[in-house]
Every structure is written in C-alpha cells, then in structure tokens.
C-alpha cells in the first residue's frame, strides 16, 4: 500500500509546483487555449508518473492516475482532461498491451467523460469533487473485480484505495484553491500598495518607483523627461467649510481631470494630501507647459459637484521642471518642480510656473 501513499506524495508535490509556476495564468474554463493545452499535457505527464509508482499485480497497475484528470475537469472544463486522458491511454499501452491495459484505459475514458458532465452539474464545488471521486472509485472497483475476481485482494485493496483517493482529491482541490486565494490576495495587496485608494492614481511609493526607473532610462537613452507638481489652492478651506468627505470628493474629481487631460503614457500620481504629480515621458518643456496650462484651465472652469449637490469652483497651482531644459541633474528634478510650485503659490496661485534653475 506504500505505493498509493507514494502516489499521494507525488500528487501533492507536483501540484504545489504547478500552482507556483502557473500563478500568473491559473487554469479556468475561461483560460486561453494555450493555458488549457499546457495544463492538459502537464496533467497527462503527472498521471503517467503516477502509473510508474503504482501497485503492480502482474499485468494490473493500481494507482491514482484519475485524480489529475478529475482536477483538470473541475478547473479547466472539457479540453484539459481529454488531453490528459489521451496521454494516459498512450502511456498505459506503452507499458504493455494486454487485457488489463485495455480495461484500465476504458476506465480512464469513462472517468474523464463523466467527470466533465459532473463538472457542469449545479452543485457546490466540494460536492462535485466528492461525486467525481466516488464515481471513479465505483467504476474502478467494478473493473478491478472483473480483472481479479479475488475477494482477498479486493478486500485488502479497495478500502485503502477509496480512502487515499478521497484524500488525494481533497488535498489536490484544497491545495489549488488555497494557492489561488493566496496568489490573488498577494496580487491585491501588491496593487493596493502602489495605488491611492481614494483616487485610483499611483501613490507616492509607486511614483518613487516609476521616477527611479524613468531616470535610469533617461540617462541611457538621453530622452526628455518633465515633471509637474500640482497643488489645490486653498484646499484646507474646502475641508474646513464642507467637511473631509466633500474634500475627498474633490480629490477624486481632480484625479479624473488629470487622467483625462494627460497623454496615455504620462504617469499621474497622488503624492499625498492635495498634492499630485505627473511624469511626462519624452516631453519637452514647451509641450509640458501646454499640458500644464490646459489642466489649470480645465480645473478652473470645472464644476466640482459635492455629495450634497452643491457646486463649487477651485483652482490649482502647478510647478514644472524638465530634464536638460530647466535642470541637467535628474536628482534635482523633483526639488525643482517643488520650488516652481512654491513660486506659483507665492505669486498669486492659479498659475503655471517653470523652474529656472538651469
């Protein structure tokens, strides 16, 4: 019986590796044809490995080759289990062409086809797995009785086979589900760690990451890079007068305006509070000033509608710096844009100022 436990260990180990290597392209009924083909081939390979480590009674091989096919049916729909089934049939005949091989291949064909139909049943997920395994175990028991007709072997083998089959199916199902949930949570947290939850823009961490990346690219390619610092004028007054919820509404609307009136490749971020930045790739100072002035004008004439239905007006001040036009030192690009913003604030607000430190 240790061979069945070896099968269980192989299933557990290889499924874990599979979930790690395919975390970016998990198998589902909506997966691409390529993903389904690869999953079916890998499932067929796993089933053939399990046959090599099964229990051998003369021409008969007892193993858990059906488990990968059941899991493929559950997660991938018809195509992956059919591919795996074909590989199992070929693999079994390569071991030996005899009555046992023919019977085992008929068994795996029945299991594969029926598991596809069971998958379509409108029952809970775990119930589908139980029904699939139960059905395959019943069919296996019938075929084993037909091939051996030895009650001593049947009574010794079948109870253990049924238990390990259920165990392997549950572990496989649980492992894939747990890995998927963990991977989805990781992706979610990874995205949330770089996205401002209020506006949906990049946050300051993502801004720093992108700025460092673009700085390295600019040094190599000698392309232009402009930076825009944007600050809402008298935003504290909005919060004090209308409340922070209304202030949040204003920030969301401003984020929408910034995305709408920038180019597709421009990087828009909220760096904190009412301060926003825009990284303009391959953009000279003249074009950057045009974009900045357009944003300033759009904001000035935009009707900001609060949650209570009231409409208010506001303005923004913008500071601009540009690599090789206002500064030749990339490390000063942020400070220069911030200084230009300060100049815009100090000189009357609602204007675009360019750093003149070059």
PDB file of C-alpha atoms in Angstrom, residues 9-28 35 38-46 68 172 175-180 183:
ATOM      1  CA  UNK A   9       3.035  12.421  -2.088  1.00  0.00           C
ATOM      2  CA  UNK A  10       3.783  12.857  -5.802  1.00  0.00           C
ATOM      3  CA  UNK A  11       0.398  14.491  -6.435  1.00  0.00           C
ATOM      4  CA  UNK A  12       0.890  16.875  -3.515  1.00  0.00           C
ATOM      5  CA  UNK A  13       4.425  17.845  -4.519  1.00  0.00           C
ATOM      6  CA  UNK A  14       3.809  18.327  -8.231  1.00  0.00           C
ATOM      7  CA  UNK A  15       0.528  20.183  -7.721  1.00  0.00           C
ATOM      8  CA  UNK A  16       2.337  22.602  -5.438  1.00  0.00           C
ATOM      9  CA  UNK A  17       4.987  23.200  -8.093  1.00  0.00           C
ATOM     10  CA  UNK A  18       2.284  23.590 -10.742  1.00  0.00           C
ATOM     11  CA  UNK A  19       0.417  26.257  -8.762  1.00  0.00           C
ATOM     12  CA  UNK A  20       3.647  28.198  -8.221  1.00  0.00           C
ATOM     13  CA  UNK A  21       4.774  28.129 -11.848  1.00  0.00           C
ATOM     14  CA  UNK A  22       1.318  28.990 -13.224  1.00  0.00           C
ATOM     15  CA  UNK A  23       0.314  31.630 -10.664  1.00  0.00           C
ATOM     16  CA  UNK A  24       0.089  34.311 -13.368  1.00  0.00           C
ATOM     17  CA  UNK A  25      -2.015  32.086 -15.648  1.00  0.00           C
ATOM     18  CA  UNK A  26      -4.210  29.864 -13.438  1.00  0.00           C
ATOM     19  CA  UNK A  27      -6.327  27.273 -15.201  1.00  0.00           C
ATOM     20  CA  UNK A  28     -10.042  28.013 -15.526  1.00  0.00           C
ATOM     21  CA  UNK A  35      -3.107  27.531 -20.999  1.00  0.00           C
ATOM     22  CA  UNK A  38      -0.334  23.114 -21.265  1.00  0.00           C
ATOM     23  CA  UNK A  39      -2.468  22.131 -18.261  1.00  0.00           C
ATOM     24  CA  UNK A  40      -3.743  19.041 -20.087  1.00  0.00           C
ATOM     25  CA  UNK A  41      -0.229  17.989 -21.086  1.00  0.00           C
ATOM     26  CA  UNK A  42       1.113  18.516 -17.557  1.00  0.00           C
ATOM     27  CA  UNK A  43      -1.831  16.563 -16.136  1.00  0.00           C
ATOM     28  CA  UNK A  44      -1.128  13.734 -18.558  1.00  0.00           C
ATOM     29  CA  UNK A  45       2.530  13.689 -17.541  1.00  0.00           C
ATOM     30  CA  UNK A  46       1.572  13.594 -13.860  1.00  0.00           C
ATOM     31  CA  UNK A  68      -5.212  14.773 -12.102  1.00  0.00           C
ATOM     32  CA  UNK A 172      -5.438  18.478  -4.518  1.00  0.00           C
ATOM     33  CA  UNK A 175      -4.127  22.976  -2.344  1.00  0.00           C
ATOM     34  CA  UNK A 176      -5.130  24.558  -5.660  1.00  0.00           C
ATOM     35  CA  UNK A 177      -7.882  26.625  -4.051  1.00  0.00           C
ATOM     36  CA  UNK A 178      -5.648  27.772  -1.197  1.00  0.00           C
ATOM     37  CA  UNK A 179      -2.772  28.631  -3.549  1.00  0.00           C
ATOM     38  CA  UNK A 180      -5.095  30.587  -5.824  1.00  0.00           C
ATOM     39  CA  UNK A 183      -1.891  34.411  -5.010  1.00  0.00           C
TER      40      UNK A 183
END
